[in-house]
Amino acid sequence: MSVSAQYILDHIDEAIDNGCIRAFFQPVMRTLTGRICCAEALARWDDPENGMLSPAAFIPVLERHERIYRLDMTILQQTCMLYRKLQDTEAPVHSFSVNFSRSDFSVPHFFEDVVNTLRAFQVPHAAIKMEVTESVMFADQERFHSVFNAFRDAGFDVWIDDFGSGYSSLSMLHEYSFSLLKIDMLFIQSSTLRSRQLIAAIVNAGKALGIQTLIEGVETEEQMRFVKSIGCETIQGFYYSKPLDEKTFTAYLSPDNTEPLAEKEYWNTVGSFNLLSPNPMEDRNGAAAFQSDSPLALIECTWGQGEYIYVNDAYMESVHSLGFDSIQDLELFFNAKLSTRYHSMQNMLTEAVMTETIQETEYVSGQVFYKFRAKCIAKSRELQKAMVVASLSTFKEDRELREQTDVVRYGRLLYASYEHVNVVFPDKDSSIRVFSNANFQTAHQLMPLRDGIRSFCEKEVHPDDRSRYLRFFDLDKLDAHTSETGFIQQGFRILDSGRGYRWRQVRITRASLAAENIYIYTIQRMSDVSVKIAEMLLKDHPELLE
Ligand code: C2E
Ligand code: MG
Ligand code: MG
């Protein structure tokens, strides 16, 4: 509904007096939790003649004629009243943002009026966030500066509204300690890559300067996901809620969807973490390095030669851990045609330049395992050169080696469940002792396999079991005996040093993978029940043990 400027100017005082100017409230959500952490107060004019008027119809007119002050103070007052009312409910909102016009800053008693209004409703200064647009700073700079400082000193937060829409100047980020950048909805609502990159750059800059960020005008899930992905802390828009009249807003609040005061500081600190930083772990509000943590270099490639033209600190560290004192030493090394790495290095760079895909190789040099990656970022046929971005990561230990160590370590646990493990090579007439926890004489091991079996039988196996043992471990018949199940297994009484003979389970397993004839020979303890069964069998049905 459009009404004339004159109508606005003629009726504004009456509208305020009659309570027709009302604050609506739009929730501001904490991006990470999806809970309400603040609400913005937005003016609505409920006109008896023209119905509900939106700010676009009256704010610009009032601003032009410097009649906005009373309205702003009315909205502030209604906001403070709601703040006070909510404190007695189970889901209070602890922050509200209120819009102020640039001309407000020229009103001599502005600061006192705001402070008195808050005092009247016992609202802490930290609870009211003052939203100002960029334009305020271009009015009376000096005046703005001193009022701004008065508010900051009194514990108020001042936010920049519609950041990026007007005459943004980076110098104002430099000069004023704003606590939050409210990024104009223009950017999120244009879904181009360029606008997304711009938003990410603003969030990154905000975090680096220790300024919180908020993206307004979020309407879709896709936009919400993007805001979340770049780590922008707070979010506002129709996706969550439109501005609501006071009654609807109050009814909407619940302990589940509202951030408790006790968590505010915590989430603000979490929010200050910059996920977009090149060095997020080290970076606290941009105090750390500007360089990436990952080792990066630029290598210019001409025919058969590569020249480093940029290396960051992390890359240099990798170069040092490979044993080179300087980047020139490394360059000489891989440019020298006689060097062991020359061909593989040049092939890789050539491949990177020709295919424009990421090339990757891994090497071990001494104790150091390293991974080199390269990607062409620019090339000129005319100049006959190309630029390659490279990364060089080093690891103290070869990863494969580490995996092998694990296999050995855990394999040991498996062996330890046996008393004795041998690998037997009948064709070579030999065997290897892999593991032994039993005190068998080592002499058997040193003999040729057939002699060793006989010697073991005589020295370690119970006299009554010896002939059965030799029939069991008959190398000429192993193949036939194991052909069906892959293994043979029997109990024998075997010497346990100092404790006489004990029943043990002996098993010979054919190692099916090997091309050559290999068997795994294991000795294992037997449970009491198995021992009884073995003894019964031996007594009553010895034929079953053959
Ligand atoms: P603003 O402060 O930037 O407020 C955000 C505007 O965007 C609001 O419009 C809000 O309703 C709208 N909005 C919020 N989420 C979405 C969304 O997802 N999509 C779209 N398309 N719009 C969304 P509204 O209430 O019409 O206010 C317009 C402007 O009027 C405000 O912009 C603010 O600059 C000014 N304004 C409103 N209330 C006051 C006030 O009490 N005092 C002063 N000085 N200015 C006010
Ligand atoms: Mg605003
Ligand atoms: Mg705005």
XYZ file of C-alpha atoms and ligand atoms in Angstrom:
594
model
C 0.000 0.000 0.000
C 1.553 3.257 -0.969
C 0.685 6.437 0.865
C 1.921 9.930 0.219
C 4.886 11.391 2.023
C 2.623 14.134 3.294
C 0.266 11.569 4.831
C 3.208 9.976 6.641
C 4.443 13.301 7.996
C 0.969 14.409 9.036
C 0.087 11.210 10.847
C 3.289 9.842 12.363
C 2.959 11.504 15.782
C -0.643 10.468 16.094
C 0.266 6.893 15.028
C 2.936 6.708 17.715
C 0.611 8.179 20.355
C -2.152 5.719 19.451
C 0.112 2.663 19.497
C -0.191 2.082 15.734
C 3.577 1.838 15.377
C 4.468 -1.631 16.568
C 7.679 -3.597 16.702
C 7.676 -6.965 14.953
C 10.404 -9.420 15.810
C 12.413 -11.644 13.501
C 14.491 -14.415 15.083
C 18.240 -14.527 14.464
C 19.538 -18.081 14.625
C 22.877 -19.480 15.736
C 23.961 -21.300 12.572
C 25.600 -24.236 14.335
C 22.753 -24.995 16.720
C 19.711 -23.691 14.867
C 18.569 -21.983 18.075
C 17.382 -18.398 18.482
C 20.192 -16.268 19.868
C 18.765 -12.830 19.085
C 15.793 -11.109 17.456
C 15.629 -8.020 15.296
C 12.965 -5.415 16.032
C 11.353 -4.134 12.824
C 8.803 -1.322 12.693
C 5.266 -1.826 11.362
C 2.605 0.841 11.010
C -0.874 -0.510 11.538
C -2.799 2.382 9.988
C -6.584 2.602 10.545
C -7.079 3.977 7.006
C -4.435 2.151 4.959
C -3.870 -1.104 6.805
C -0.442 -2.485 7.610
C 2.368 -0.333 6.186
C 5.826 -1.716 5.657
C 8.949 0.271 6.577
C 9.692 0.984 2.924
C 6.592 3.171 2.883
C 7.482 5.395 5.830
C 11.100 4.964 7.012
C 12.746 6.745 4.049
C 10.263 9.624 4.295
C 10.803 10.043 8.017
C 14.560 9.841 7.552
C 14.538 12.463 4.839
C 12.595 14.842 7.023
C 14.513 14.006 10.169
C 11.351 12.783 11.863
C 12.611 9.220 12.462
C 13.916 9.734 15.988
C 10.624 9.322 17.835
C 9.847 6.153 15.920
C 13.229 4.610 16.655
C 12.860 5.356 20.345
C 9.358 3.868 20.321
C 10.636 0.649 18.785
C 13.486 0.583 21.302
C 11.015 1.046 24.132
C 8.752 -1.764 22.913
C 11.774 -4.003 22.553
C 12.889 -3.281 26.119
C 9.386 -3.975 27.354
C 9.353 -7.349 25.621
C 12.814 -8.147 26.951
C 11.580 -7.488 30.486
C 8.378 -9.486 29.964
C 10.267 -12.494 28.593
C 12.638 -12.628 31.521
C 9.851 -14.179 33.567
C 9.124 -16.890 30.999
C 10.813 -20.258 30.520
C 12.394 -19.229 27.198
C 13.702 -15.663 27.423
C 15.604 -14.101 24.521
C 18.751 -12.400 25.767
C 19.652 -10.179 22.824
C 17.646 -7.901 20.578
C 18.855 -5.805 17.695
C 17.251 -2.436 17.002
C 17.679 -0.295 13.881
C 18.843 3.294 14.277
C 18.993 5.957 11.617
C 21.914 8.098 10.805
C 20.155 11.281 11.947
C 19.662 9.764 15.430
C 23.366 10.263 16.007
C 22.936 14.000 15.629
C 20.297 14.248 18.354
C 22.091 15.797 21.346
C 20.516 13.561 24.037
C 20.540 10.330 21.948
C 22.932 8.445 24.203
C 21.097 9.511 27.388
C 17.697 8.614 25.924
C 18.843 5.118 25.007
C 20.481 4.516 28.379
C 17.420 5.833 30.262
C 15.054 3.640 28.259
C 17.085 0.560 29.078
C 17.305 1.560 32.710
C 13.536 2.020 32.939
C 13.051 -1.620 31.971
C 16.201 -2.951 33.663
C 17.709 -4.124 30.413
C 21.479 -4.703 30.443
C 23.354 -2.725 27.779
C 24.798 -5.903 26.323
C 21.275 -7.084 25.494
C 20.609 -4.354 22.910
C 22.533 -4.475 19.631
C 22.436 -1.217 17.707
C 22.072 -1.729 13.960
C 23.336 1.127 11.829
C 23.816 1.185 8.082
C 27.025 2.238 6.411
C 25.576 5.611 5.483
C 25.687 6.897 9.064
C 29.420 7.139 8.904
C 29.317 9.593 6.074
C 27.286 12.208 7.874
C 29.026 14.135 10.600
C 32.057 11.874 11.083
C 33.288 13.519 14.212
C 29.919 13.484 15.896
C 29.340 9.858 14.925
C 32.729 8.892 16.231
C 32.166 10.327 19.671
C 28.619 8.925 20.058
C 29.810 5.546 18.782
C 32.562 5.508 21.385
C 30.152 6.532 24.131
C 27.962 3.532 23.340
C 30.898 1.139 23.060
C 32.324 2.377 26.357
C 28.948 1.843 27.988
C 28.950 -1.805 26.901
C 26.724 -1.656 23.826
C 27.441 -3.642 20.688
C 27.143 -1.759 17.414
C 26.404 -3.746 14.261
C 26.774 -2.709 10.636
C 23.522 -3.410 8.793
C 23.277 -4.124 5.050
C 27.048 -4.467 4.803
C 28.198 -4.230 1.222
C 25.057 -2.603 -0.176
C 26.040 1.013 0.101
C 29.236 2.940 0.094
C 31.235 0.329 1.964
C 34.608 1.520 2.802
C 37.138 -0.776 4.350
C 38.466 2.155 6.320
C 35.412 2.117 8.569
C 36.201 -1.476 9.572
C 39.586 -0.152 10.407
C 38.364 2.863 12.370
C 35.386 1.545 14.337
C 35.119 -1.485 16.540
C 31.877 -2.908 15.221
C 31.013 -6.201 16.805
C 29.065 -7.692 13.913
C 28.844 -7.436 10.135
C 25.355 -8.029 8.853
C 25.923 -9.014 5.244
C 23.324 -7.593 2.890
C 20.762 -10.039 1.546
C 21.577 -8.979 -1.990
C 24.618 -11.295 -1.928
C 22.991 -14.473 -0.624
C 19.984 -14.004 -2.866
C 22.112 -13.877 -5.974
C 23.276 -17.453 -6.289
C 26.241 -16.825 -8.570
C 29.645 -18.204 -7.753
C 30.940 -14.661 -7.630
C 28.492 -13.591 -4.944
C 29.254 -16.723 -2.933
C 32.968 -16.018 -3.145
C 32.336 -12.465 -2.046
C 30.315 -13.612 0.985
C 33.051 -16.077 1.965
C 35.673 -13.350 1.607
C 33.646 -10.983 3.827
C 33.156 -13.684 6.487
C 36.850 -14.474 6.334
C 37.757 -10.815 6.706
C 35.275 -10.363 9.565
C 36.721 -13.291 11.478
C 40.278 -12.183 10.859
C 39.354 -8.837 12.423
C 37.491 -10.466 15.325
C 34.102 -9.257 14.071
C 31.109 -11.600 14.147
C 29.141 -12.211 10.971
C 25.459 -12.572 10.144
C 23.860 -13.268 6.806
C 20.316 -11.940 6.420
C 17.702 -12.805 3.846
C 18.253 -16.570 3.906
C 15.196 -18.123 2.316
C 16.166 -21.617 1.153
C 17.797 -24.691 2.600
C 20.546 -24.424 0.000
C 21.382 -20.902 1.153
C 21.331 -22.028 4.780
C 23.755 -24.872 3.999
C 26.111 -22.503 2.282
C 26.068 -20.097 5.248
C 26.835 -23.018 7.522
C 29.597 -24.379 5.303
C 31.620 -21.184 5.459
C 31.260 -20.887 9.219
C 29.176 -17.693 9.333
C 27.918 -17.713 12.921
C 24.462 -16.235 12.717
C 21.694 -16.285 10.198
C 18.348 -14.605 9.688
C 15.652 -14.950 7.085
C 12.315 -16.297 5.964
C 13.818 -19.815 5.879
C 13.503 -19.731 9.670
C 10.833 -17.108 10.245
C 9.336 -13.862 9.006
C 9.153 -10.920 11.394
C 6.363 -11.822 13.826
C 4.069 -9.628 15.877
C 4.906 -9.691 19.554
C 2.247 -12.199 20.518
C 3.135 -14.709 17.791
C 6.843 -14.276 18.463
C 6.400 -14.920 22.180
C 4.314 -18.017 21.521
C 6.967 -19.310 19.120
C 9.681 -19.335 21.774
C 10.392 -22.528 23.686
C 13.302 -23.783 25.791
C 14.180 -26.085 22.902
C 14.567 -23.396 20.268
C 16.069 -20.607 22.365
C 19.691 -20.234 23.395
C 20.163 -19.985 27.189
C 22.176 -17.012 28.440
C 24.728 -19.347 30.010
C 25.667 -20.638 26.536
C 25.954 -17.312 24.765
C 29.585 -16.612 25.554
C 30.544 -20.175 24.711
C 28.889 -20.136 21.286
C 30.242 -16.663 20.542
C 33.741 -18.013 21.126
C 33.091 -21.073 18.984
C 31.737 -18.732 16.307
C 34.928 -16.696 16.257
C 36.822 -19.719 14.912
C 37.658 -19.114 11.278
C 37.005 -22.224 9.213
C 38.112 -20.326 6.115
C 41.534 -19.472 7.480
C 44.496 -20.972 5.604
C 45.753 -22.021 8.981
C 42.682 -22.616 11.127
C 44.329 -24.548 13.963
C 46.966 -21.919 14.677
C 44.842 -18.948 13.835
C 43.079 -17.064 16.603
C 41.341 -14.106 15.024
C 43.950 -13.830 12.346
C 46.830 -13.318 14.730
C 48.862 -16.150 13.234
C 50.537 -16.541 9.881
C 48.827 -15.635 6.640
C 50.339 -18.638 4.942
C 48.793 -21.996 4.438
C 49.842 -24.842 6.704
C 50.254 -27.082 3.711
C 53.606 -26.891 1.961
C 53.136 -24.941 -1.251
C 55.474 -23.855 -4.008
C 55.289 -22.443 -7.499
C 57.604 -24.036 -10.032
C 58.109 -22.509 -13.437
C 58.751 -25.183 -16.032
C 60.601 -24.617 -19.242
C 61.929 -27.440 -21.418
C 63.407 -30.001 -19.095
C 64.065 -27.589 -16.267
C 62.094 -26.428 -13.273
C 62.693 -23.269 -11.292
C 61.202 -22.497 -7.929
C 59.788 -19.001 -7.872
C 57.821 -19.224 -4.624
C 58.001 -21.471 -1.569
C 56.139 -21.025 1.685
C 57.543 -21.802 5.126
C 55.915 -25.215 5.352
C 57.406 -26.257 1.983
C 60.818 -25.111 3.133
C 60.485 -27.267 6.219
C 59.792 -30.302 4.041
C 62.825 -29.468 1.905
C 64.972 -29.364 5.046
C 63.669 -32.662 6.323
C 64.671 -34.217 2.993
C 68.217 -33.139 3.791
C 68.574 -30.092 1.519
C 69.924 -26.864 2.990
C 68.336 -24.575 0.466
C 65.801 -24.528 -2.303
C 68.669 -24.006 -4.799
C 70.224 -27.302 -3.675
C 66.964 -29.091 -4.314
C 66.599 -27.381 -7.670
C 70.122 -28.430 -8.721
C 69.357 -31.964 -7.628
C 66.291 -32.495 -9.738
C 67.501 -30.451 -12.708
C 70.746 -32.382 -13.052
C 70.335 -34.904 -15.846
C 72.514 -37.406 -14.015
C 70.478 -37.223 -10.837
C 68.469 -40.272 -9.874
C 65.317 -38.242 -9.661
C 65.731 -36.225 -12.847
C 63.641 -38.334 -15.166
C 60.809 -39.142 -12.823
C 60.586 -35.504 -11.746
C 60.619 -34.092 -15.269
C 58.133 -36.709 -16.465
C 55.803 -35.776 -13.717
C 56.022 -32.039 -14.352
C 55.567 -32.590 -18.086
C 52.549 -34.774 -17.420
C 51.105 -32.118 -15.118
C 51.538 -29.457 -17.780
C 50.207 -31.591 -20.647
C 47.166 -33.063 -18.914
C 46.358 -30.237 -16.480
C 45.471 -32.815 -13.874
C 46.985 -33.294 -10.437
C 50.064 -35.509 -10.557
C 51.169 -37.347 -7.483
C 54.113 -39.519 -6.531
C 55.461 -41.012 -3.370
C 59.079 -41.822 -2.609
C 61.216 -42.921 0.260
C 64.457 -41.078 0.708
C 66.533 -42.489 3.531
C 64.173 -42.630 6.495
C 61.858 -40.007 5.077
C 58.750 -40.848 3.156
C 57.483 -38.025 0.992
C 54.611 -37.202 -1.267
C 54.957 -34.726 -4.096
C 51.920 -33.307 -5.866
C 51.866 -30.972 -8.819
C 49.239 -29.177 -10.833
C 49.618 -26.807 -13.755
C 47.935 -23.456 -13.106
C 49.006 -21.513 -16.224
C 50.808 -22.211 -19.455
C 51.864 -20.297 -22.504
C 52.732 -21.986 -25.748
C 54.194 -18.752 -27.014
C 56.518 -18.247 -24.060
C 57.177 -21.986 -23.928
C 56.682 -22.135 -20.222
C 54.187 -23.193 -17.649
C 53.588 -22.586 -13.963
C 53.019 -25.538 -11.694
C 51.810 -25.350 -8.100
C 53.451 -28.064 -6.024
C 53.043 -29.469 -2.563
C 55.586 -31.575 -0.744
C 54.569 -33.480 2.355
C 57.066 -35.513 4.300
C 56.503 -38.231 6.853
C 59.184 -39.451 9.190
C 58.178 -43.035 8.658
C 57.222 -44.834 5.486
C 53.515 -45.465 5.705
C 53.805 -48.913 4.203
C 56.541 -49.724 6.631
C 54.276 -48.613 9.437
C 51.530 -50.889 8.182
C 53.958 -53.775 7.959
C 55.079 -53.127 11.507
C 51.468 -53.388 12.569
C 51.077 -56.696 10.764
C 54.164 -58.031 12.507
C 53.024 -56.708 15.875
C 49.526 -58.151 15.689
C 50.705 -61.291 13.935
C 52.777 -61.922 17.042
C 49.592 -61.975 19.097
C 48.283 -64.693 16.821
C 51.460 -66.824 17.117
C 51.363 -66.403 20.877
C 48.115 -68.323 20.996
C 50.235 -71.350 19.959
C 53.080 -72.935 21.840
C 55.092 -73.523 18.745
C 54.848 -72.581 15.079
C 57.028 -73.931 12.277
C 56.878 -73.478 8.540
C 57.784 -76.739 6.864
C 59.257 -77.087 3.338
C 59.251 -80.845 2.545
C 60.736 -80.340 -0.919
C 63.696 -78.460 0.518
C 63.994 -80.839 3.448
C 63.946 -77.885 5.819
C 61.795 -75.845 8.136
C 61.740 -72.427 9.795
C 60.829 -71.846 13.407
C 58.455 -68.867 13.391
C 57.546 -68.830 17.027
C 58.129 -70.993 20.079
C 57.098 -70.750 23.639
C 58.116 -74.320 24.404
C 61.627 -75.273 25.392
C 62.311 -77.787 22.661
C 65.931 -78.430 21.827
C 67.122 -76.200 19.023
C 69.160 -79.074 17.629
C 66.130 -80.571 15.827
C 65.748 -77.337 14.000
C 69.288 -77.284 12.711
C 69.125 -80.740 11.165
C 67.701 -81.562 7.758
C 63.910 -81.817 8.092
C 63.660 -85.636 8.082
C 66.364 -86.027 10.707
C 64.844 -83.210 12.729
C 61.453 -84.933 12.829
C 63.035 -88.152 14.016
C 65.177 -86.388 16.573
C 62.181 -84.394 17.869
C 60.157 -87.596 18.147
C 62.816 -89.367 20.159
C 63.641 -86.481 22.472
C 60.294 -84.770 22.990
C 57.450 -87.236 22.288
C 56.181 -89.779 24.801
C 57.558 -93.271 24.017
C 54.061 -94.737 23.566
C 53.151 -92.033 21.026
C 56.327 -92.105 18.952
C 55.357 -94.536 16.236
C 51.976 -92.839 15.847
C 53.748 -89.449 15.634
C 56.038 -90.656 12.849
C 53.071 -92.016 10.876
C 51.311 -88.687 11.426
C 54.262 -86.557 10.303
C 55.146 -88.703 7.300
C 56.417 -86.255 4.717
C 55.716 -88.648 1.857
C 52.049 -88.905 2.775
C 51.366 -85.293 3.877
C 50.063 -84.338 0.483
C 47.557 -87.203 0.373
C 46.517 -86.832 4.021
C 45.834 -83.120 3.765
C 44.226 -83.190 0.343
C 40.676 -83.414 1.666
C 40.397 -80.897 4.508
C 43.647 -79.022 4.075
C 45.012 -80.136 7.414
C 45.611 -83.077 9.779
C 45.425 -82.869 13.539
C 46.050 -85.208 16.468
C 46.834 -85.188 20.142
C 50.257 -86.336 21.394
C 51.985 -86.378 24.748
C 54.937 -84.072 24.355
C 57.611 -83.152 26.843
C 56.981 -79.973 28.787
C 60.370 -79.101 30.283
C 60.487 -79.964 33.949
C 56.862 -81.074 34.050
C 56.962 -84.344 32.179
C 54.740 -85.193 29.230
C 51.583 -83.237 28.498
C 48.897 -83.708 25.924
C 49.213 -81.262 23.028
C 47.314 -80.745 19.832
C 49.578 -80.967 16.788
C 48.228 -79.675 13.521
C 49.773 -79.599 10.077
C 48.079 -77.228 7.652
C 48.726 -77.065 3.948
C 49.486 -73.466 2.914
C 47.241 -73.334 -0.093
C 48.452 -70.058 -1.583
C 52.029 -71.080 -2.101
C 53.154 -72.498 -5.400
C 55.694 -74.573 -3.581
C 54.818 -77.233 -1.088
C 54.508 -75.517 2.259
C 52.935 -76.628 5.522
C 52.344 -74.783 8.749
C 53.103 -76.951 11.739
C 51.604 -75.860 15.063
C 51.557 -77.201 18.605
C 48.773 -76.056 20.862
C 47.657 -76.876 24.376
C 44.590 -79.031 24.849
C 41.600 -78.463 27.112
C 40.957 -80.980 29.914
C 37.967 -82.411 28.073
C 39.975 -82.924 24.893
C 42.672 -84.679 26.921
C 40.092 -87.071 28.408
C 38.660 -87.805 24.986
C 42.144 -88.452 23.603
C 42.933 -90.837 26.442
C 39.657 -92.716 26.019
C 40.175 -93.055 22.307
C 43.714 -94.269 22.759
C 42.533 -96.932 25.224
C 39.374 -98.162 23.504
C 39.678 -97.215 19.834
C 43.306 -96.639 18.892
C 42.420 -97.388 15.251
C 40.500 -94.086 15.117
C 43.716 -92.198 15.659
C 45.317 -93.559 12.524
P 16.835 -4.227 7.636
O 17.185 -3.696 8.948
O 17.936 -4.680 6.777
O 15.819 -5.389 7.903
C 15.704 -6.523 7.168
C 14.571 -6.467 6.224
O 14.568 -7.638 5.453
C 13.221 -6.458 6.911
O 12.357 -5.740 6.081
C 12.846 -7.927 6.909
O 11.456 -8.123 6.997
C 13.380 -8.335 5.601
N 13.699 -9.760 5.566
C 14.120 -10.552 6.578
N 14.335 -11.822 6.154
C 14.090 -11.812 4.827
C 14.155 -12.826 3.812
O 14.501 -13.979 4.045
N 13.850 -12.446 2.543
C 13.466 -11.175 2.242
N 13.178 -10.896 0.980
N 13.391 -10.200 3.177
C 13.705 -10.507 4.461
P 11.430 -4.626 6.652
O 10.869 -5.049 7.956
O 10.519 -4.267 5.554
O 12.440 -3.475 6.947
C 13.072 -2.801 5.908
C 14.103 -1.846 6.417
O 13.503 -0.764 7.109
C 15.017 -2.463 7.438
O 16.016 -3.172 6.805
C 15.523 -1.252 8.169
O 16.588 -0.675 7.490
C 14.361 -0.328 8.122
N 13.694 -0.390 9.415
C 12.778 -1.270 9.868
N 12.395 -0.960 11.124
C 13.098 0.144 11.478
C 13.146 0.951 12.665
O 12.509 0.699 13.678
N 13.964 2.031 12.628
C 14.708 2.337 11.535
N 15.480 3.405 11.590
N 14.696 1.605 10.433
C 13.901 0.517 10.398
Mg 18.384 -4.183 10.363
Mg 19.712 -5.328 6.682
